[in-house]
Amino acid sequence: MIRVLVVDDQVLIRRAVVQILGTAPDVDVVGEAPDGLAAVAAASRLRPDVVVMDIRMPRMDGIEATAAICSDADLAETRVLILTTFEEDEYIVAALRAGASGFIGKGAEPEAIVHAVQAIAAGDALLSAAATRSLITRYVLPRTGGAPVEVPAQLRDLTDREREVLLLVARGLSNHEIAESLHISPHTAKTHVNRVMAKVEAHDRAQLVILAYESGLLVPGDA
């Protein structure tokens, strides 16, 4: 079972998400929280697999809560799915930087929300990879005029194979797709991805995407 914590300051939305997730046989909603502060406390207590997190909330917003959860070593296995509106692009980028695994719009179909939680829990494909690349193009790259930033030391420590895997992750490929592309086993692909995340100190695949673009390793439009 996928243990889920739902966080939103609007009761109607929170209850609707709980009800939607309750229809999935492999999902168990173990808790709810009305703001980021309560979310951090609940996550620490309940140790959920996935936190479905709103962004704009009182006391502590979703970005701060995401950062707190993703930086907690005891919650290393907990993933955060941002549930938001498409008008909050700049906040989504900040949430991805904080360690969120992906995002989905509040107007998504119920089946899409369930699938999003399942995908995040599986730790496989980055949700909405195309949309994430669009956000990075609009909000991350313009801050440096499109010029790459200094390559982090951790990135320089990657092997050729690990750099190749990083590029494939940044392009939105799942572990199985990476395995097919590189003619290796899915287990080996997963091992490479985990090793890359450890070396660059990334909490999740979303941060690998941002790193690849910010460092200039990948640019928008690359095939």
PDB file of C-alpha atoms in Angstrom:
ATOM      1  CA  MET A   1       0.000   0.000   0.000  1.00  0.00           C
ATOM      2  CA  ILE A   2       1.105   3.549  -0.772  1.00  0.00           C
ATOM      3  CA  ARG A   3       0.772   5.639   2.377  1.00  0.00           C
ATOM      4  CA  VAL A   4      -0.281   9.201   1.540  1.00  0.00           C
ATOM      5  CA  LEU A   5      -0.527  12.457   3.491  1.00  0.00           C
ATOM      6  CA  VAL A   6      -2.776  15.119   1.894  1.00  0.00           C
ATOM      7  CA  VAL A   7      -1.964  18.772   2.631  1.00  0.00           C
ATOM      8  CA  ASP A   8      -4.190  21.708   1.624  1.00  0.00           C
ATOM      9  CA  ASP A   9      -5.628  24.624   3.562  1.00  0.00           C
ATOM     10  CA  GLN A  10      -8.930  24.422   1.662  1.00  0.00           C
ATOM     11  CA  VAL A  11     -11.054  21.764   3.323  1.00  0.00           C
ATOM     12  CA  LEU A  12     -13.148  21.022   0.249  1.00  0.00           C
ATOM     13  CA  ILE A  13     -10.104  20.432  -1.949  1.00  0.00           C
ATOM     14  CA  ARG A  14      -8.374  18.383   0.726  1.00  0.00           C
ATOM     15  CA  ARG A  15     -11.394  16.154   1.253  1.00  0.00           C
ATOM     16  CA  ALA A  16     -11.910  15.795  -2.500  1.00  0.00           C
ATOM     17  CA  VAL A  17      -8.329  14.596  -2.963  1.00  0.00           C
ATOM     18  CA  VAL A  18      -8.717  12.179  -0.058  1.00  0.00           C
ATOM     19  CA  GLN A  19     -11.880  10.805  -1.636  1.00  0.00           C
ATOM     20  CA  ILE A  20     -10.230  10.459  -5.051  1.00  0.00           C
ATOM     21  CA  LEU A  21      -7.239   8.621  -3.642  1.00  0.00           C
ATOM     22  CA  GLY A  22      -9.552   6.434  -1.593  1.00  0.00           C
ATOM     23  CA  THR A  23     -10.820   4.830  -4.797  1.00  0.00           C
ATOM     24  CA  ALA A  24      -7.382   3.353  -5.554  1.00  0.00           C
ATOM     25  CA  PRO A  25      -6.908  -0.153  -4.095  1.00  0.00           C
ATOM     26  CA  ASP A  26      -3.182   0.404  -3.557  1.00  0.00           C
ATOM     27  CA  VAL A  27      -3.433   3.819  -1.830  1.00  0.00           C
ATOM     28  CA  ASP A  28      -4.032   4.431   1.874  1.00  0.00           C
ATOM     29  CA  VAL A  29      -4.539   8.042   2.979  1.00  0.00           C
ATOM     30  CA  VAL A  30      -2.992   7.986   6.446  1.00  0.00           C
ATOM     31  CA  GLY A  31      -3.438  11.657   7.321  1.00  0.00           C
ATOM     32  CA  GLU A  32      -4.439  15.209   6.413  1.00  0.00           C
ATOM     33  CA  ALA A  33      -2.913  18.589   7.228  1.00  0.00           C
ATOM     34  CA  PRO A  34      -4.229  22.151   6.750  1.00  0.00           C
ATOM     35  CA  ASP A  35      -0.855  23.904   6.365  1.00  0.00           C
ATOM     36  CA  GLY A  36       2.851  23.352   5.945  1.00  0.00           C
ATOM     37  CA  LEU A  37       3.694  23.411   9.618  1.00  0.00           C
ATOM     38  CA  ALA A  38       1.162  20.692  10.361  1.00  0.00           C
ATOM     39  CA  ALA A  39       2.371  18.791   7.287  1.00  0.00           C
ATOM     40  CA  VAL A  40       5.960  18.611   8.545  1.00  0.00           C
ATOM     41  CA  ALA A  41       4.794  17.368  11.940  1.00  0.00           C
ATOM     42  CA  ALA A  42       2.428  14.822  10.386  1.00  0.00           C
ATOM     43  CA  ALA A  43       5.068  13.567   7.977  1.00  0.00           C
ATOM     44  CA  SER A  44       7.514  13.053  10.827  1.00  0.00           C
ATOM     45  CA  ARG A  45       4.887  11.142  12.788  1.00  0.00           C
ATOM     46  CA  LEU A  46       3.269   9.108   9.995  1.00  0.00           C
ATOM     47  CA  ARG A  47       6.251   8.528   7.657  1.00  0.00           C
ATOM     48  CA  PRO A  48       4.112   8.536   4.467  1.00  0.00           C
ATOM     49  CA  ASP A  49       5.404   7.361   1.113  1.00  0.00           C
ATOM     50  CA  VAL A  50       3.934  10.391  -0.657  1.00  0.00           C
ATOM     51  CA  VAL A  51       2.888  13.853   0.522  1.00  0.00           C
ATOM     52  CA  VAL A  52       0.380  15.566  -1.764  1.00  0.00           C
ATOM     53  CA  MET A  53       1.251  19.204  -1.072  1.00  0.00           C
ATOM     54  CA  ASP A  54      -0.477  22.504  -1.842  1.00  0.00           C
ATOM     55  CA  ILE A  55       1.781  25.565  -2.223  1.00  0.00           C
ATOM     56  CA  ARG A  56      -0.042  28.603  -0.864  1.00  0.00           C
ATOM     57  CA  MET A  57      -0.977  27.957   2.754  1.00  0.00           C
ATOM     58  CA  PRO A  58      -0.908  29.864   6.064  1.00  0.00           C
ATOM     59  CA  ARG A  59       1.764  29.545   8.770  1.00  0.00           C
ATOM     60  CA  MET A  60       4.161  27.657   6.486  1.00  0.00           C
ATOM     61  CA  ASP A  61       3.758  27.388   2.720  1.00  0.00           C
ATOM     62  CA  GLY A  62       4.246  24.257   0.670  1.00  0.00           C
ATOM     63  CA  ILE A  63       7.720  25.198  -0.489  1.00  0.00           C
ATOM     64  CA  GLU A  64       9.089  25.551   3.037  1.00  0.00           C
ATOM     65  CA  ALA A  65       7.296  22.373   4.089  1.00  0.00           C
ATOM     66  CA  THR A  66       8.700  20.490   1.107  1.00  0.00           C
ATOM     67  CA  ALA A  67      12.232  21.644   1.929  1.00  0.00           C
ATOM     68  CA  ALA A  68      11.809  20.596   5.564  1.00  0.00           C
ATOM     69  CA  ILE A  69      10.500  17.153   4.639  1.00  0.00           C
ATOM     70  CA  CYS A  70      13.038  16.496   1.884  1.00  0.00           C
ATOM     71  CA  SER A  71      15.975  17.555   4.061  1.00  0.00           C
ATOM     72  CA  ASP A  72      14.957  15.258   6.929  1.00  0.00           C
ATOM     73  CA  ALA A  73      17.147  12.143   6.850  1.00  0.00           C
ATOM     74  CA  ASP A  74      14.414  10.181   8.626  1.00  0.00           C
ATOM     75  CA  LEU A  75      12.076  10.939   5.707  1.00  0.00           C
ATOM     76  CA  ALA A  76      14.487   9.957   2.952  1.00  0.00           C
ATOM     77  CA  GLU A  77      11.905   7.614   1.423  1.00  0.00           C
ATOM     78  CA  THR A  78       9.095  10.201   1.479  1.00  0.00           C
ATOM     79  CA  ARG A  79       8.296  11.887  -1.839  1.00  0.00           C
ATOM     80  CA  VAL A  80       6.402  15.139  -2.344  1.00  0.00           C
ATOM     81  CA  LEU A  81       3.866  15.693  -5.108  1.00  0.00           C
ATOM     82  CA  ILE A  82       2.898  19.341  -5.600  1.00  0.00           C
ATOM     83  CA  LEU A  83      -0.815  19.851  -6.266  1.00  0.00           C
ATOM     84  CA  THR A  84      -1.264  23.347  -7.614  1.00  0.00           C
ATOM     85  CA  THR A  85      -2.619  25.603 -10.333  1.00  0.00           C
ATOM     86  CA  PHE A  86      -0.779  26.386 -13.539  1.00  0.00           C
ATOM     87  CA  GLU A  87      -0.740  30.087 -12.611  1.00  0.00           C
ATOM     88  CA  GLU A  88       1.950  29.400 -10.012  1.00  0.00           C
ATOM     89  CA  ASP A  89       4.832  28.388 -12.285  1.00  0.00           C
ATOM     90  CA  GLU A  90       7.497  30.275 -10.355  1.00  0.00           C
ATOM     91  CA  TYR A  91       6.425  28.572  -7.148  1.00  0.00           C
ATOM     92  CA  ILE A  92       6.587  25.180  -8.827  1.00  0.00           C
ATOM     93  CA  VAL A  93      10.228  25.732  -9.779  1.00  0.00           C
ATOM     94  CA  ALA A  94      10.982  26.701  -6.179  1.00  0.00           C
ATOM     95  CA  ALA A  95       9.217  23.549  -4.963  1.00  0.00           C
ATOM     96  CA  LEU A  96      11.227  21.369  -7.343  1.00  0.00           C
ATOM     97  CA  ARG A  97      14.402  23.017  -6.072  1.00  0.00           C
ATOM     98  CA  ALA A  98      13.253  22.218  -2.531  1.00  0.00           C
ATOM     99  CA  GLY A  99      13.053  18.543  -3.405  1.00  0.00           C
ATOM    100  CA  ALA A 100       9.542  17.920  -4.733  1.00  0.00           C
ATOM    101  CA  SER A 101       9.346  14.933  -7.066  1.00  0.00           C
ATOM    102  CA  GLY A 102       6.828  16.471  -9.442  1.00  0.00           C
ATOM    103  CA  PHE A 103       3.616  18.398  -9.763  1.00  0.00           C
ATOM    104  CA  ILE A 104       0.083  18.129 -11.083  1.00  0.00           C
ATOM    105  CA  GLY A 105      -2.685  20.671 -11.551  1.00  0.00           C
ATOM    106  CA  LYS A 106      -5.704  20.841  -9.279  1.00  0.00           C
ATOM    107  CA  GLY A 107      -7.884  20.617 -12.350  1.00  0.00           C
ATOM    108  CA  ALA A 108      -6.507  17.215 -13.356  1.00  0.00           C
ATOM    109  CA  GLU A 109      -8.821  14.260 -13.820  1.00  0.00           C
ATOM    110  CA  PRO A 110      -9.182  11.993 -10.738  1.00  0.00           C
ATOM    111  CA  GLU A 111      -7.429   9.145 -12.547  1.00  0.00           C
ATOM    112  CA  ALA A 112      -4.471  11.413 -13.306  1.00  0.00           C
ATOM    113  CA  ILE A 113      -4.089  12.347  -9.645  1.00  0.00           C
ATOM    114  CA  VAL A 114      -4.106   8.689  -8.622  1.00  0.00           C
ATOM    115  CA  HIS A 115      -1.571   7.864 -11.339  1.00  0.00           C
ATOM    116  CA  ALA A 116       0.614  10.773 -10.236  1.00  0.00           C
ATOM    117  CA  VAL A 117       0.751   9.452  -6.669  1.00  0.00           C
ATOM    118  CA  GLN A 118       1.522   5.942  -7.912  1.00  0.00           C
ATOM    119  CA  ALA A 119       4.290   7.211 -10.200  1.00  0.00           C
ATOM    120  CA  ILE A 120       5.866   9.328  -7.468  1.00  0.00           C
ATOM    121  CA  ALA A 121       5.721   6.428  -5.017  1.00  0.00           C
ATOM    122  CA  ALA A 122       7.441   4.182  -7.561  1.00  0.00           C
ATOM    123  CA  GLY A 123      10.285   6.697  -7.776  1.00  0.00           C
ATOM    124  CA  ASP A 124      10.479   6.122 -11.497  1.00  0.00           C
ATOM    125  CA  ALA A 125       9.515   8.718 -14.097  1.00  0.00           C
ATOM    126  CA  LEU A 126       9.454  12.429 -13.408  1.00  0.00           C
ATOM    127  CA  LEU A 127       5.912  13.727 -13.772  1.00  0.00           C
ATOM    128  CA  SER A 128       5.209  16.226 -16.531  1.00  0.00           C
ATOM    129  CA  ALA A 129       8.790  16.270 -17.793  1.00  0.00           C
ATOM    130  CA  ALA A 130       7.859  18.459 -20.777  1.00  0.00           C
ATOM    131  CA  ALA A 131       6.131  20.963 -18.514  1.00  0.00           C
ATOM    132  CA  THR A 132       9.107  20.956 -16.164  1.00  0.00           C
ATOM    133  CA  ARG A 133      11.446  21.755 -19.049  1.00  0.00           C
ATOM    134  CA  SER A 134       9.130  24.605 -20.058  1.00  0.00           C
ATOM    135  CA  LEU A 135       9.207  26.017 -16.539  1.00  0.00           C
ATOM    136  CA  ILE A 136      12.980  25.828 -16.411  1.00  0.00           C
ATOM    137  CA  THR A 137      13.215  27.607 -19.764  1.00  0.00           C
ATOM    138  CA  ARG A 138      10.954  30.393 -18.520  1.00  0.00           C
ATOM    139  CA  TYR A 139      12.119  30.828 -14.929  1.00  0.00           C
ATOM    140  CA  VAL A 140      15.529  29.241 -14.351  1.00  0.00           C
ATOM    141  CA  LEU A 141      17.596  30.007 -17.447  1.00  0.00           C
ATOM    142  CA  PRO A 142      16.541  33.680 -17.826  1.00  0.00           C
ATOM    143  CA  ARG A 143      18.139  34.481 -14.478  1.00  0.00           C
ATOM    144  CA  THR A 144      21.576  33.862 -16.004  1.00  0.00           C
ATOM    145  CA  GLY A 145      20.721  35.038 -19.506  1.00  0.00           C
ATOM    146  CA  GLY A 146      20.749  31.422 -20.646  1.00  0.00           C
ATOM    147  CA  ALA A 147      24.438  31.078 -19.786  1.00  0.00           C
ATOM    148  CA  PRO A 148      25.425  27.974 -17.805  1.00  0.00           C
ATOM    149  CA  VAL A 149      26.396  28.424 -14.211  1.00  0.00           C
ATOM    150  CA  GLU A 150      29.614  27.056 -12.770  1.00  0.00           C
ATOM    151  CA  VAL A 151      29.556  23.280 -12.980  1.00  0.00           C
ATOM    152  CA  PRO A 152      29.201  21.870  -9.453  1.00  0.00           C
ATOM    153  CA  ALA A 153      32.119  19.795  -8.223  1.00  0.00           C
ATOM    154  CA  GLN A 154      29.784  16.799  -7.806  1.00  0.00           C
ATOM    155  CA  LEU A 155      28.917  16.957 -11.502  1.00  0.00           C
ATOM    156  CA  ARG A 156      32.574  16.880 -12.457  1.00  0.00           C
ATOM    157  CA  ASP A 157      32.953  13.711 -10.403  1.00  0.00           C
ATOM    158  CA  LEU A 158      30.434  11.803 -12.524  1.00  0.00           C
ATOM    159  CA  THR A 159      31.687   9.063 -14.797  1.00  0.00           C
ATOM    160  CA  ASP A 160      30.868   9.213 -18.514  1.00  0.00           C
ATOM    161  CA  ARG A 161      28.113   6.648 -17.995  1.00  0.00           C
ATOM    162  CA  GLU A 162      26.658   8.547 -15.046  1.00  0.00           C
ATOM    163  CA  ARG A 163      26.654  11.778 -17.035  1.00  0.00           C
ATOM    164  CA  GLU A 164      24.855   9.949 -19.822  1.00  0.00           C
ATOM    165  CA  VAL A 165      22.264   8.672 -17.348  1.00  0.00           C
ATOM    166  CA  LEU A 166      21.816  12.183 -15.942  1.00  0.00           C
ATOM    167  CA  LEU A 167      21.021  13.490 -19.431  1.00  0.00           C
ATOM    168  CA  LEU A 168      18.447  10.756 -20.002  1.00  0.00           C
ATOM    169  CA  VAL A 169      16.796  11.472 -16.650  1.00  0.00           C
ATOM    170  CA  ALA A 170      16.691  15.175 -17.528  1.00  0.00           C
ATOM    171  CA  ARG A 171      14.925  14.317 -20.770  1.00  0.00           C
ATOM    172  CA  GLY A 172      12.186  12.593 -18.784  1.00  0.00           C
ATOM    173  CA  LEU A 173      13.069   8.948 -19.345  1.00  0.00           C
ATOM    174  CA  SER A 174      12.038   6.326 -16.808  1.00  0.00           C
ATOM    175  CA  ASN A 175      14.462   3.701 -15.513  1.00  0.00           C
ATOM    176  CA  HIS A 176      13.064   1.149 -17.978  1.00  0.00           C
ATOM    177  CA  GLU A 177      13.464   3.591 -20.870  1.00  0.00           C
ATOM    178  CA  ILE A 178      17.018   4.392 -19.770  1.00  0.00           C
ATOM    179  CA  ALA A 179      17.755   0.658 -19.662  1.00  0.00           C
ATOM    180  CA  GLU A 180      16.468   0.217 -23.200  1.00  0.00           C
ATOM    181  CA  SER A 181      18.395   3.230 -24.471  1.00  0.00           C
ATOM    182  CA  LEU A 182      21.699   2.104 -22.960  1.00  0.00           C
ATOM    183  CA  HIS A 183      21.120  -1.641 -23.473  1.00  0.00           C
ATOM    184  CA  ILE A 184      21.442  -2.415 -19.783  1.00  0.00           C
ATOM    185  CA  SER A 185      19.103  -3.999 -17.246  1.00  0.00           C
ATOM    186  CA  PRO A 186      16.475  -1.906 -15.427  1.00  0.00           C
ATOM    187  CA  HIS A 187      18.193  -2.773 -12.148  1.00  0.00           C
ATOM    188  CA  THR A 188      21.515  -1.431 -13.460  1.00  0.00           C
ATOM    189  CA  ALA A 189      19.760   1.716 -14.713  1.00  0.00           C
ATOM    190  CA  LYS A 190      18.220   2.269 -11.299  1.00  0.00           C
ATOM    191  CA  THR A 191      21.617   1.764  -9.659  1.00  0.00           C
ATOM    192  CA  HIS A 192      23.170   4.381 -11.941  1.00  0.00           C
ATOM    193  CA  VAL A 193      20.368   6.869 -11.222  1.00  0.00           C
ATOM    194  CA  ASN A 194      20.704   6.359  -7.472  1.00  0.00           C
ATOM    195  CA  ARG A 195      24.473   6.783  -7.680  1.00  0.00           C
ATOM    196  CA  VAL A 196      24.103  10.019  -9.650  1.00  0.00           C
ATOM    197  CA  MET A 197      21.617  11.395  -7.103  1.00  0.00           C
ATOM    198  CA  ALA A 198      23.983  10.498  -4.277  1.00  0.00           C
ATOM    199  CA  LYS A 199      26.986  12.137  -5.942  1.00  0.00           C
ATOM    200  CA  VAL A 200      25.221  15.426  -6.720  1.00  0.00           C
ATOM    201  CA  GLU A 201      23.289  15.343  -3.431  1.00  0.00           C
ATOM    202  CA  ALA A 202      19.903  15.410  -5.169  1.00  0.00           C
ATOM    203  CA  HIS A 203      16.852  14.282  -3.232  1.00  0.00           C
ATOM    204  CA  ASP A 204      14.977  13.239  -6.333  1.00  0.00           C
ATOM    205  CA  ARG A 205      14.915  13.115 -10.126  1.00  0.00           C
ATOM    206  CA  ALA A 206      13.374  16.579 -10.403  1.00  0.00           C
ATOM    207  CA  GLN A 207      16.524  18.115  -8.937  1.00  0.00           C
ATOM    208  CA  LEU A 208      18.597  16.211 -11.500  1.00  0.00           C
ATOM    209  CA  VAL A 209      16.562  17.865 -14.262  1.00  0.00           C
ATOM    210  CA  ILE A 210      17.168  21.333 -12.850  1.00  0.00           C
ATOM    211  CA  LEU A 211      20.884  20.610 -12.376  1.00  0.00           C
ATOM    212  CA  ALA A 212      21.251  19.410 -15.966  1.00  0.00           C
ATOM    213  CA  TYR A 213      19.723  22.605 -17.331  1.00  0.00           C
ATOM    214  CA  GLU A 214      21.381  25.052 -14.925  1.00  0.00           C
ATOM    215  CA  SER A 215      24.826  23.601 -15.538  1.00  0.00           C
ATOM    216  CA  GLY A 216      24.380  23.789 -19.307  1.00  0.00           C
ATOM    217  CA  LEU A 217      24.722  20.024 -19.666  1.00  0.00           C
ATOM    218  CA  LEU A 218      21.343  20.089 -21.403  1.00  0.00           C
ATOM    219  CA  VAL A 219      19.676  23.005 -23.154  1.00  0.00           C
ATOM    220  CA  PRO A 220      16.020  23.379 -24.192  1.00  0.00           C
ATOM    221  CA  GLY A 221      15.393  21.832 -27.576  1.00  0.00           C
ATOM    222  CA  ASP A 222      18.194  19.260 -27.346  1.00  0.00           C
ATOM    223  CA  ALA A 223      17.237  16.031 -29.088  1.00  0.00           C
TER     224      ALA A 223
END
